[in-house]
Short mmCIF file of C-alpha atoms in Angstrom, two decimals:
data_model
loop_
_atom_site.label_atom_id
_atom_site.label_comp_id
_atom_site.label_asym_id
_atom_site.label_seq_id
_atom_site.Cartn_x
_atom_site.Cartn_y
_atom_site.Cartn_z
CA UNK A 7 33.44 13.05 -24.15
CA UNK A 8 35.72 11.19 -21.81
CA UNK A 9 35.19 7.77 -21.32
CA UNK A 10 33.93 5.60 -18.08
CA UNK A 11 36.75 2.64 -17.59
CA UNK A 12 34.53 0.12 -15.65
CA UNK A 13 35.60 -3.06 -13.49
CA UNK A 14 35.00 -6.84 -15.55
CA UNK A 15 33.71 -7.55 -12.57
CA UNK A 16 31.13 -5.13 -13.08
CA UNK A 17 30.40 -5.57 -15.93
CA UNK A 18 29.76 -9.23 -15.79
CA UNK A 19 27.27 -8.42 -12.18
CA UNK A 20 25.19 -5.41 -15.35
CA UNK A 21 25.53 -7.93 -17.40
CA UNK A 22 23.23 -10.73 -15.53
CA UNK A 23 21.12 -8.19 -13.68
CA UNK A 24 20.16 -7.01 -17.54
CA UNK A 25 19.67 -10.64 -18.66
CA UNK A 26 17.97 -11.77 -15.37
CA UNK A 27 14.79 -8.65 -16.88
CA UNK A 28 15.60 -9.46 -20.31
CA UNK A 29 15.22 -13.09 -20.41
CA UNK A 30 11.99 -14.05 -19.06
CA UNK A 31 10.92 -11.12 -22.10
CA UNK A 32 12.73 -13.27 -24.10
CA UNK A 33 11.22 -16.51 -23.59
CA UNK A 34 7.82 -14.83 -23.95
CA UNK A 35 8.94 -13.97 -27.59
CA UNK A 36 10.42 -18.05 -28.16
CA UNK A 37 7.69 -20.12 -26.53
CA UNK A 38 4.27 -17.70 -28.37
CA UNK A 39 3.02 -20.32 -31.01
CA UNK A 40 4.16 -17.98 -33.74
CA UNK A 41 1.95 -19.88 -35.86
CA UNK A 42 -1.82 -20.27 -34.72
CA UNK A 43 -0.81 -16.41 -33.61
CA UNK A 44 -3.78 -14.98 -35.65
CA UNK A 45 -6.60 -18.03 -34.90
CA UNK A 46 -5.84 -17.19 -30.88
CA UNK A 47 -6.13 -13.56 -31.38
CA UNK A 48 -9.36 -13.69 -33.42
CA UNK A 49 -11.31 -15.56 -30.71
CA UNK A 50 -13.98 -13.34 -29.07
CA UNK A 51 -12.12 -14.47 -25.29
CA UNK A 52 -9.00 -12.99 -26.29
CA UNK A 53 -10.49 -9.47 -28.27
CA UNK A 54 -13.44 -8.52 -24.67
CA UNK A 55 -10.43 -9.81 -22.97
CA UNK A 56 -7.84 -6.47 -24.83
CA UNK A 57 -11.98 -4.55 -25.44
CA UNK A 58 -12.67 -4.25 -21.35
CA UNK A 59 -8.58 -3.69 -20.99
CA UNK A 60 -8.45 -0.72 -23.53
CA UNK A 61 -11.17 0.31 -22.37
CA UNK A 62 -11.20 0.97 -19.12
CA UNK A 63 -7.61 1.51 -18.73
CA UNK A 64 -8.30 4.34 -20.98
CA UNK A 65 -11.50 6.03 -18.57
CA UNK A 66 -8.91 5.06 -15.82
CA UNK A 67 -6.09 7.37 -17.65
CA UNK A 68 -8.48 10.84 -17.93
CA UNK A 69 -10.08 10.61 -14.63
CA UNK A 70 -6.84 10.28 -13.55
CA UNK A 71 -6.12 12.89 -15.49
CA UNK A 72 -8.93 15.35 -14.47
CA UNK A 73 -8.43 14.67 -10.54
CA UNK A 74 -5.31 14.13 -10.48
CA UNK A 75 -4.01 16.93 -11.57
CA UNK A 76 -5.83 20.02 -9.73
CA UNK A 77 -4.80 17.01 -6.26
CA UNK A 78 -1.57 17.82 -8.13
CA UNK A 79 -1.59 20.99 -8.45
CA UNK A 80 -3.53 21.40 -4.52
CA UNK A 81 -0.43 20.06 -3.17
CA UNK A 82 2.69 21.72 -4.70
CA UNK A 83 1.09 25.15 -3.53
CA UNK A 84 -1.94 24.70 -0.89
CA UNK A 85 0.50 26.51 2.91
CA UNK A 86 -2.93 23.83 4.17
CA UNK A 87 -1.60 21.90 7.82
CA UNK A 88 -1.39 18.56 7.69
CA UNK A 89 -0.36 18.48 3.67
CA UNK A 90 2.60 16.32 4.16
CA UNK A 91 -0.18 13.51 5.78
CA UNK A 92 -2.84 14.07 2.68
CA UNK A 93 0.39 13.52 0.39
CA UNK A 94 1.29 10.28 2.02
CA UNK A 95 -1.78 9.01 1.87
CA UNK A 96 -3.01 9.77 -1.42
CA UNK A 97 0.57 8.00 -2.70
CA UNK A 98 0.28 5.50 -0.40
CA UNK A 99 -1.73 3.23 -3.01
CA UNK A 100 2.53 3.35 -5.46
CA UNK A 101 3.73 1.50 -2.53
CA UNK A 102 0.67 -1.33 -1.36
CA UNK A 103 -0.58 -4.34 -2.60
CA UNK A 104 -2.69 -4.01 -4.87
CA UNK A 105 -4.69 -6.96 -3.28
CA UNK A 106 -5.14 -5.66 -0.28
CA UNK A 107 -5.92 -1.73 -2.98
CA UNK A 108 -9.34 -4.38 -3.48
CA UNK A 109 -9.84 -5.07 -0.41
CA UNK A 110 -9.91 -1.78 0.86
CA UNK A 111 -12.48 -0.56 -1.85
CA UNK A 112 -14.92 -3.46 -1.71
CA UNK A 113 -14.38 -1.63 2.05
CA UNK A 114 -15.52 2.14 1.62
CA UNK A 115 -17.43 0.50 -1.52
CA UNK A 116 -18.49 -2.78 -1.43
CA UNK A 117 -22.58 -3.09 -1.03
CA UNK A 118 -22.35 -3.32 2.82
CA UNK A 119 -19.02 -0.81 2.47
CA UNK A 120 -18.97 2.07 5.03
CA UNK A 121 -20.44 4.16 1.43
CA UNK A 122 -21.53 1.00 -0.33
CA UNK A 123 -24.30 0.64 1.86
CA UNK A 124 -25.96 3.85 1.57
CA UNK A 125 -24.95 3.92 -2.25
CA UNK A 126 -27.28 0.43 -2.74
CA UNK A 127 -29.98 1.70 -0.14
CA UNK A 128 -30.83 4.49 -1.24
CA UNK A 129 -29.85 4.63 -5.54
CA UNK A 130 -30.22 1.07 -5.74
CA UNK A 131 -26.43 1.64 -7.28
CA UNK A 132 -23.72 -1.01 -6.71
CA UNK A 133 -20.35 -1.21 -7.59
CA UNK A 134 -19.08 -5.03 -7.03
CA UNK A 135 -18.49 -6.68 -9.89
CA UNK A 136 -19.29 -4.41 -13.07
CA UNK A 137 -16.89 -2.49 -14.95
CA UNK A 138 -16.97 0.88 -13.70
CA UNK A 139 -15.38 -1.48 -10.54
CA UNK A 140 -12.74 -2.18 -12.75
CA UNK A 141 -12.42 1.57 -13.42
CA UNK A 142 -12.11 2.89 -10.01
CA UNK A 143 -9.14 0.00 -8.78
CA UNK A 144 -7.62 1.21 -11.89
CA UNK A 145 -8.08 4.63 -11.00
CA UNK A 146 -7.02 3.47 -7.00
CA UNK A 147 -3.45 2.65 -8.49
CA UNK A 148 -2.26 4.79 -10.78
CA UNK A 149 -3.19 7.82 -10.07
CA UNK A 150 -0.75 8.35 -7.63
CA UNK A 151 1.88 7.36 -10.04
CA UNK A 152 -0.08 10.44 -12.18
CA UNK A 153 0.29 12.49 -9.05
CA UNK A 154 3.59 12.70 -7.93
CA UNK A 155 4.94 13.52 -11.78
CA UNK A 156 2.72 16.83 -12.18
CA UNK A 157 3.44 18.03 -9.02
CA UNK A 158 7.11 18.01 -9.09
CA UNK A 159 6.26 19.46 -12.68
CA UNK A 160 4.72 22.47 -10.28
CA UNK A 161 6.91 22.57 -7.59
CA UNK A 162 9.56 23.21 -10.42
CA UNK A 163 7.72 25.35 -12.33
CA UNK A 164 8.27 29.14 -11.46
CA UNK A 165 6.43 31.27 -9.16
CA UNK A 166 7.40 34.49 -9.88
CA UNK A 167 4.91 33.92 -13.11
CA UNK A 168 1.88 32.86 -11.59
CA UNK A 169 2.77 35.79 -9.02
CA UNK A 170 2.79 38.15 -12.83
CA UNK A 171 -0.32 36.79 -13.87
CA UNK A 172 -2.34 37.88 -10.05
CA UNK A 173 -1.34 41.40 -10.33
CA UNK A 174 -2.47 41.59 -14.05
CA UNK A 175 -6.13 40.89 -12.66
CA UNK A 176 -5.74 36.43 -12.85
CA UNK A 177 -8.07 34.71 -10.31
CA UNK A 178 -6.23 32.32 -8.93
CA UNK A 179 -8.31 29.42 -11.70
CA UNK A 180 -7.32 31.67 -14.59
CA UNK A 181 -3.80 31.74 -13.19
CA UNK A 182 -3.98 27.38 -13.43
CA UNK A 183 -5.24 27.50 -16.40
CA UNK A 184 -3.25 29.76 -18.46
CA UNK A 185 -0.24 29.85 -16.21
CA UNK A 186 0.97 27.22 -14.84
CA UNK A 187 -0.83 24.34 -16.58
CA UNK A 188 0.79 24.66 -20.03
CA UNK A 189 4.57 24.73 -17.98
CA UNK A 190 3.27 21.85 -17.38
CA UNK A 191 1.86 20.13 -19.90
CA UNK A 192 5.10 17.40 -20.87
CA UNK A 193 4.48 16.34 -17.10
CA UNK A 194 0.58 16.08 -17.47
CA UNK A 195 1.32 14.12 -20.53
CA UNK A 196 3.45 11.80 -19.24
CA UNK A 197 1.68 11.27 -15.63
CA UNK A 198 -1.14 10.36 -18.32
CA UNK A 199 0.89 7.42 -20.44
CA UNK A 200 2.29 6.41 -16.69
CA UNK A 201 -1.13 5.75 -15.31
CA UNK A 202 -2.88 4.24 -18.53
CA UNK A 203 -0.05 2.16 -18.63
CA UNK A 204 -0.35 1.20 -14.76
CA UNK A 205 -4.11 0.68 -15.37
CA UNK A 206 -4.25 -1.14 -18.57
CA UNK A 207 -1.43 -3.26 -15.77
CA UNK A 208 -3.57 -3.37 -12.63
CA UNK A 209 -5.05 -6.62 -11.64
CA UNK A 210 -4.86 -7.22 -7.94
CA UNK A 211 -7.51 -4.30 -6.86
CA UNK A 212 -9.21 -5.11 -9.63
CA UNK A 213 -9.79 -8.70 -9.58
CA UNK A 214 -10.47 -8.38 -5.89
CA UNK A 215 -13.22 -5.35 -6.54
CA UNK A 216 -14.25 -6.63 -9.93
CA UNK A 217 -13.47 -9.99 -10.10
CA UNK A 218 -13.21 -11.92 -13.42
CA UNK A 219 -16.14 -12.76 -14.95
CA UNK A 220 -15.35 -12.86 -19.11
CA UNK A 221 -17.16 -10.70 -20.81
CA UNK A 222 -17.83 -8.52 -17.74
CA UNK A 223 -14.79 -7.90 -16.11
CA UNK A 224 -12.14 -9.90 -16.92
CA UNK A 225 -9.34 -7.64 -18.84
CA UNK A 226 -6.34 -8.80 -19.86
CA UNK A 227 -4.14 -9.51 -17.19
CA UNK A 228 -7.41 -11.38 -15.45
CA UNK A 229 -7.07 -13.91 -18.38
CA UNK A 230 -3.74 -14.39 -19.04
CA UNK A 231 -3.55 -15.43 -15.51
CA UNK A 232 -6.99 -17.68 -15.70
CA UNK A 233 -5.38 -19.15 -18.57
CA UNK A 234 -2.68 -19.55 -17.54
CA UNK A 235 -4.15 -23.70 -16.10
CA UNK A 236 -6.43 -24.21 -18.81
CA UNK A 237 -3.82 -23.39 -22.19
CA UNK A 238 -0.69 -22.00 -21.63
CA UNK A 239 -0.11 -20.77 -25.44
CA UNK A 240 -3.20 -19.10 -25.36
CA UNK A 241 -2.02 -16.91 -21.77
CA UNK A 242 1.82 -16.67 -23.70
CA UNK A 243 -0.03 -14.88 -26.59
CA UNK A 244 -1.83 -12.45 -24.45
CA UNK A 245 1.15 -11.86 -22.40
CA UNK A 246 2.73 -11.28 -25.68
CA UNK A 247 0.38 -8.05 -26.34
CA UNK A 248 0.76 -6.98 -22.76
CA UNK A 249 4.54 -6.77 -23.27
CA UNK A 250 4.22 -4.92 -27.27
CA UNK A 251 1.85 -2.13 -25.77
CA UNK A 252 4.44 -1.44 -22.81
CA UNK A 253 7.13 -0.94 -24.76
CA UNK A 254 5.02 0.37 -27.30
CA UNK A 255 4.28 3.81 -24.00
CA UNK A 256 8.42 2.82 -22.88
CA UNK A 257 9.02 4.12 -26.85
CA UNK A 258 6.46 7.27 -26.79
CA UNK A 259 7.30 8.29 -23.87
CA UNK A 260 11.39 7.74 -24.61
CA UNK A 261 12.55 11.65 -24.13
CA UNK A 262 11.93 11.07 -21.06
CA UNK A 263 12.34 8.50 -19.60
CA UNK A 264 15.52 7.78 -21.22
CA UNK A 265 19.08 9.61 -21.19
CA UNK A 266 21.52 8.54 -22.54
CA UNK A 267 22.21 6.49 -26.13
CA UNK B 8 -3.34 60.84 -3.97
CA UNK B 9 -3.56 58.03 -5.46
CA UNK B 10 -1.41 55.70 -3.31
CA UNK B 11 -0.30 56.39 0.27
CA UNK B 12 2.08 53.70 2.21
CA UNK B 13 2.83 54.70 5.70
CA UNK B 14 4.18 51.59 7.51
CA UNK B 15 7.05 48.60 7.79
CA UNK B 16 7.78 46.98 4.77
CA UNK B 17 9.40 43.56 5.28
CA UNK B 18 11.19 39.75 3.58
CA UNK B 19 12.46 37.82 5.68
CA UNK B 20 14.86 39.55 8.48
CA UNK B 21 14.12 43.07 6.46
CA UNK B 22 12.55 45.32 7.87
CA UNK B 23 11.79 49.24 6.54
CA UNK B 24 9.71 51.93 8.01
CA UNK B 25 7.86 54.25 4.83
CA UNK B 26 5.53 57.23 4.60
CA UNK B 27 4.45 58.52 1.09
CA UNK B 28 2.05 59.37 -1.15
CA UNK B 29 1.81 59.98 -5.12
CA UNK B 30 -1.03 61.34 -7.14
CA UNK B 31 -1.78 61.00 -9.95
CA UNK B 32 0.47 63.00 -13.08
CA UNK B 33 2.96 62.26 -11.09
CA UNK B 34 5.90 60.36 -11.21
CA UNK B 35 7.95 59.43 -7.27
CA UNK B 36 11.25 57.73 -8.74
CA UNK B 37 12.85 55.82 -5.21
CA UNK B 38 16.38 55.37 -5.54
CA UNK B 39 18.50 53.75 -2.61
CA UNK B 40 20.97 51.02 -2.88
CA UNK B 41 21.12 47.18 -4.11
CA UNK B 42 18.84 45.42 -0.83
CA UNK B 43 17.52 48.62 0.54
CA UNK B 44 14.63 46.89 0.17
CA UNK B 45 13.01 49.70 -3.12
CA UNK B 46 11.38 46.31 -4.87
CA UNK B 47 9.67 44.88 -1.69
CA UNK B 48 8.73 48.84 -1.94
CA UNK B 49 6.84 46.91 -5.79
CA UNK B 50 6.03 43.97 -4.23
CA UNK B 51 4.05 45.26 -1.44
CA UNK B 52 2.27 47.56 -2.53
CA UNK B 53 1.34 45.29 -5.96
CA UNK B 54 -0.16 42.71 -3.23
CA UNK B 55 2.73 40.33 -3.24
CA UNK B 56 4.48 40.62 -0.17
CA UNK B 57 1.75 41.61 3.20
CA UNK B 58 2.53 44.73 4.72
CA UNK B 59 4.22 44.18 8.45
CA UNK B 60 2.10 47.16 9.97
CA UNK B 61 0.80 50.47 9.14
CA UNK B 62 -1.87 50.85 5.30
CA UNK B 63 -1.79 50.62 2.12
CA UNK B 64 -4.38 52.25 0.89
CA UNK B 65 -5.54 53.63 -3.26
CA UNK B 66 -7.65 56.20 -3.31
CA UNK B 67 -10.57 55.76 -0.33
CA UNK B 68 -9.73 52.38 -0.92
CA UNK B 69 -7.71 49.12 1.88
CA UNK B 70 -5.51 47.01 0.28
CA UNK B 71 -3.06 46.38 3.19
CA UNK B 72 -4.01 46.77 6.71
CA UNK B 73 -2.51 44.53 9.28
CA UNK B 74 -3.73 45.86 12.50
CA UNK B 75 -7.56 45.64 11.11
CA UNK B 76 -6.93 42.01 9.02
CA UNK B 77 -7.76 44.19 5.75
CA UNK B 78 -5.84 43.17 2.10
CA UNK B 79 -6.99 43.11 -0.70
CA UNK B 80 -6.08 40.05 -3.05
CA UNK B 81 -3.85 41.06 -6.29
CA UNK B 82 -5.66 40.46 -8.91
CA UNK B 83 -8.30 43.32 -7.36
CA UNK B 84 -5.75 45.40 -7.17
CA UNK B 85 -6.17 48.73 -10.01
CA UNK B 86 -1.66 48.70 -10.39
CA UNK B 87 0.06 47.63 -13.16
CA UNK B 88 3.69 45.84 -11.90
CA UNK B 89 6.91 46.77 -14.78
CA UNK B 90 9.41 43.08 -12.45
CA UNK B 91 12.96 44.49 -12.14
CA UNK B 92 12.79 40.84 -14.74
CA UNK B 93 10.18 41.76 -17.20
CA UNK B 94 8.01 38.31 -16.47
CA UNK B 95 6.86 37.51 -19.56
CA UNK B 96 4.41 35.10 -20.71
CA UNK B 97 7.23 32.69 -22.61
CA UNK B 98 3.74 30.19 -23.97
CA UNK B 99 2.51 33.08 -25.38
CA UNK B 100 3.06 35.33 -27.87
CA UNK B 101 4.09 39.03 -27.97
CA UNK B 102 0.17 40.24 -27.95
CA UNK B 103 -1.35 38.33 -26.03
CA UNK B 104 1.35 38.01 -23.48
CA UNK B 105 -0.08 42.08 -23.82
CA UNK B 106 -3.67 40.88 -23.67
CA UNK B 107 -3.43 38.30 -21.03
CA UNK B 108 -3.94 41.35 -18.36
CA UNK B 109 -7.88 43.07 -20.11
CA UNK B 110 -9.00 39.30 -21.09
CA UNK B 111 -8.26 38.48 -16.81
CA UNK B 112 -10.27 42.00 -16.08
CA UNK B 113 -13.35 40.07 -19.08
CA UNK B 114 -12.47 42.39 -22.29
CA UNK B 115 -14.08 40.61 -24.65
CA UNK B 116 -10.72 38.47 -27.09
CA UNK B 117 -11.13 41.03 -29.88
CA UNK B 118 -11.52 44.41 -28.35
CA UNK B 119 -8.69 42.79 -25.74
CA UNK B 120 -6.91 42.23 -29.54
CA UNK B 121 -6.98 45.29 -31.30
CA UNK B 122 -6.39 47.66 -27.47
CA UNK B 123 -3.99 45.79 -27.30
CA UNK B 124 -2.69 46.84 -30.45
CA UNK B 125 -2.77 49.93 -30.17
CA UNK B 126 -0.06 49.83 -26.83
CA UNK B 127 2.21 47.59 -28.76
CA UNK B 128 2.25 50.64 -32.40
CA UNK B 129 2.42 53.54 -28.86
CA UNK B 130 5.88 51.84 -28.24
CA UNK B 131 7.37 50.42 -31.10
CA UNK B 132 6.52 47.42 -31.19
CA UNK B 133 3.79 46.91 -34.40
CA UNK B 134 5.40 44.63 -36.16
CA UNK B 135 5.67 42.12 -33.59
CA UNK B 136 2.74 40.89 -31.89
CA UNK B 137 3.11 36.92 -33.08
CA UNK B 138 6.54 36.82 -32.16
CA UNK B 139 7.03 34.98 -28.72
CA UNK B 140 9.52 37.00 -26.07
CA UNK B 141 12.14 34.77 -26.30
CA UNK B 142 12.70 36.40 -30.44
CA UNK B 143 12.55 39.77 -29.12
CA UNK B 144 16.12 41.74 -27.85
CA UNK B 145 16.13 43.13 -23.94
CA UNK B 146 14.66 47.01 -25.22
CA UNK B 147 12.17 44.42 -26.50
CA UNK B 148 11.35 42.67 -24.63
CA UNK B 149 11.33 45.81 -21.45
CA UNK B 150 8.57 47.37 -25.15
CA UNK B 151 6.32 44.89 -24.12
CA UNK B 152 6.72 44.79 -20.73
CA UNK B 153 5.85 48.10 -20.19
CA UNK B 154 3.00 48.05 -23.05
CA UNK B 155 1.00 45.19 -21.43
CA UNK B 156 1.50 47.86 -18.02
CA UNK B 157 -0.73 50.25 -19.81
CA UNK B 158 -3.26 48.68 -21.70
CA UNK B 159 -4.88 48.00 -18.50
CA UNK B 160 -4.91 50.94 -17.58
CA UNK B 161 -4.13 51.20 -14.27
CA UNK B 162 -4.18 54.07 -11.36
CA UNK B 163 -0.64 53.26 -10.78
CA UNK B 164 2.02 52.09 -12.81
CA UNK B 165 4.69 50.23 -10.84
CA UNK B 166 8.05 50.05 -12.33
CA UNK B 167 10.76 48.16 -10.35
CA UNK B 168 14.50 49.15 -13.28
CA UNK B 169 13.25 49.27 -15.63
CA UNK B 170 15.97 50.25 -17.83
CA UNK B 171 17.76 47.91 -15.70
CA UNK B 172 17.34 44.59 -17.97
CA UNK B 173 18.81 46.49 -20.93
CA UNK B 174 22.15 46.91 -23.08
CA UNK B 175 23.05 50.35 -23.76
CA UNK B 176 21.77 51.50 -26.65
CA UNK B 177 18.49 50.39 -26.44
CA UNK B 178 18.71 52.58 -22.49
CA UNK B 179 18.45 55.74 -23.94
CA UNK B 180 15.52 54.87 -27.09
CA UNK B 181 14.24 53.63 -23.62
CA UNK B 182 14.86 56.67 -21.24
CA UNK B 183 13.54 59.47 -24.58
CA UNK B 184 10.11 57.17 -24.48
CA UNK B 185 9.57 56.91 -20.96
CA UNK B 186 8.76 60.41 -19.88
CA UNK B 187 6.82 60.31 -23.21
CA UNK B 188 4.51 57.15 -21.87
CA UNK B 189 3.85 58.30 -18.70
CA UNK B 190 2.56 62.21 -19.32
CA UNK B 191 0.85 60.63 -20.96
CA UNK B 192 -0.54 58.79 -18.27
CA UNK B 193 -2.93 59.47 -16.54
CA UNK B 194 -2.72 57.78 -12.79
CA UNK B 195 0.47 57.36 -9.93
CA UNK B 196 3.28 56.66 -10.71
CA UNK B 197 6.20 54.71 -8.90
CA UNK B 198 9.61 54.23 -9.97
CA UNK B 199 12.18 52.69 -7.80
CA UNK B 200 15.60 52.60 -9.68
CA UNK B 201 19.43 52.55 -8.43
CA UNK B 202 19.99 54.64 -11.79
CA UNK B 203 19.95 58.61 -11.07
CA UNK B 204 19.89 59.13 -15.08
CA UNK B 205 15.96 56.87 -14.81
CA UNK B 206 14.95 60.00 -11.55
CA UNK B 207 16.44 62.80 -14.09
CA UNK B 208 14.42 61.43 -17.00
CA UNK B 209 11.86 60.65 -15.94
CA UNK B 210 10.87 61.98 -12.15
CA UNK B 211 8.94 64.65 -11.13
CA UNK B 212 9.82 64.00 -7.33
CA UNK B 213 12.12 61.30 -6.48
CA UNK B 214 12.96 59.94 -2.30
CA UNK B 215 15.64 58.50 -1.50
CA UNK B 216 16.72 55.19 0.60
CA UNK B 217 19.76 54.98 2.15
#
């Protein structure tokens, strides 16, 4: 393999960039009260937030998969008009400030919301400030990541095999489940992991739409945010937990996201 | 007649008028150089490319006629295709590839597997059932593709350059096998090829495209 020579000045700039990311993360490791770690992790508020975070993010990742994969298939294969508009709408939450997403969810599903008022009037269902709202906010923010990853895989996959299956008598839905989906499986798995990681870190949309009620809707990121001014040491511990989970996701997905040595 | 096509086929810039029909038991060989639309004929009959004008019909059922807006989806046409590039499903075993069409037609799994085994035996691949297509030679893959088309007992069998993807040694063996299989096939066969040796080996009639 050819060794590429890199100019010293570029090396310095690269080092600054890497340090800029690494230093804050390392600082947490330095300052975490390691001696009290076990006690702090055992606190009820910590365990509640961790449980709510894991529960809501796993449900959100599963729903993102259940609905996002068919959406990705539609975006990849449909020839309907206005598809590009639909695609932009579907991935907007990726670039939208999450707090705006939260406001949007309130406007749609809040008690006076466009849909929410009928949910409340007809069925007595009030979504905001519930754990369901946490999950909805996470799906809103995370599903686009999955849709984009899976759509790309569907686009790359072999249309000819799908055609072949149809000449063998397979209906469009059988073609999807037996040919297209198995071919896209690695992307679906990566998309679920991505959606799950994104759900776990979700803060802006969920705190706006679901509030931060300890034991009910307070997830780990919300707890970290609220603890910064009250119990900084505990917020460090919770941050460490989130860093640990993020690194674990990266490690599990390293074949897909990391190239090189 | 089993299948007839009167009309214009086309793909992109390419267009060509055709008029032919094939009856049960007949093997029509359509020959011509590359670019003469041989594969387009197969794809049009299978329903993967729409007819530009005219009519494609099998028995008394119109499969494609743009002027009356009739078009039958590929999965509802009683034909089976052996594609030039075979297109075996890479994530399925040989027997699952062959059983796929039967399963798609609602045949129970056990019956689909036993019927598939029988057809695999007919093409000389009994011991290959559990293998993946990637672990087969070109000639063996060709036989799987053939078995996959025959197992659904189609009314019309479409063969697109069935011997092009194999080496010389396998080709000789397949040239012996193919007439044997086609003679016991009850439906109509359309074979497109650029190789006159294929025509001699299996065709009962031929049509040359220029």
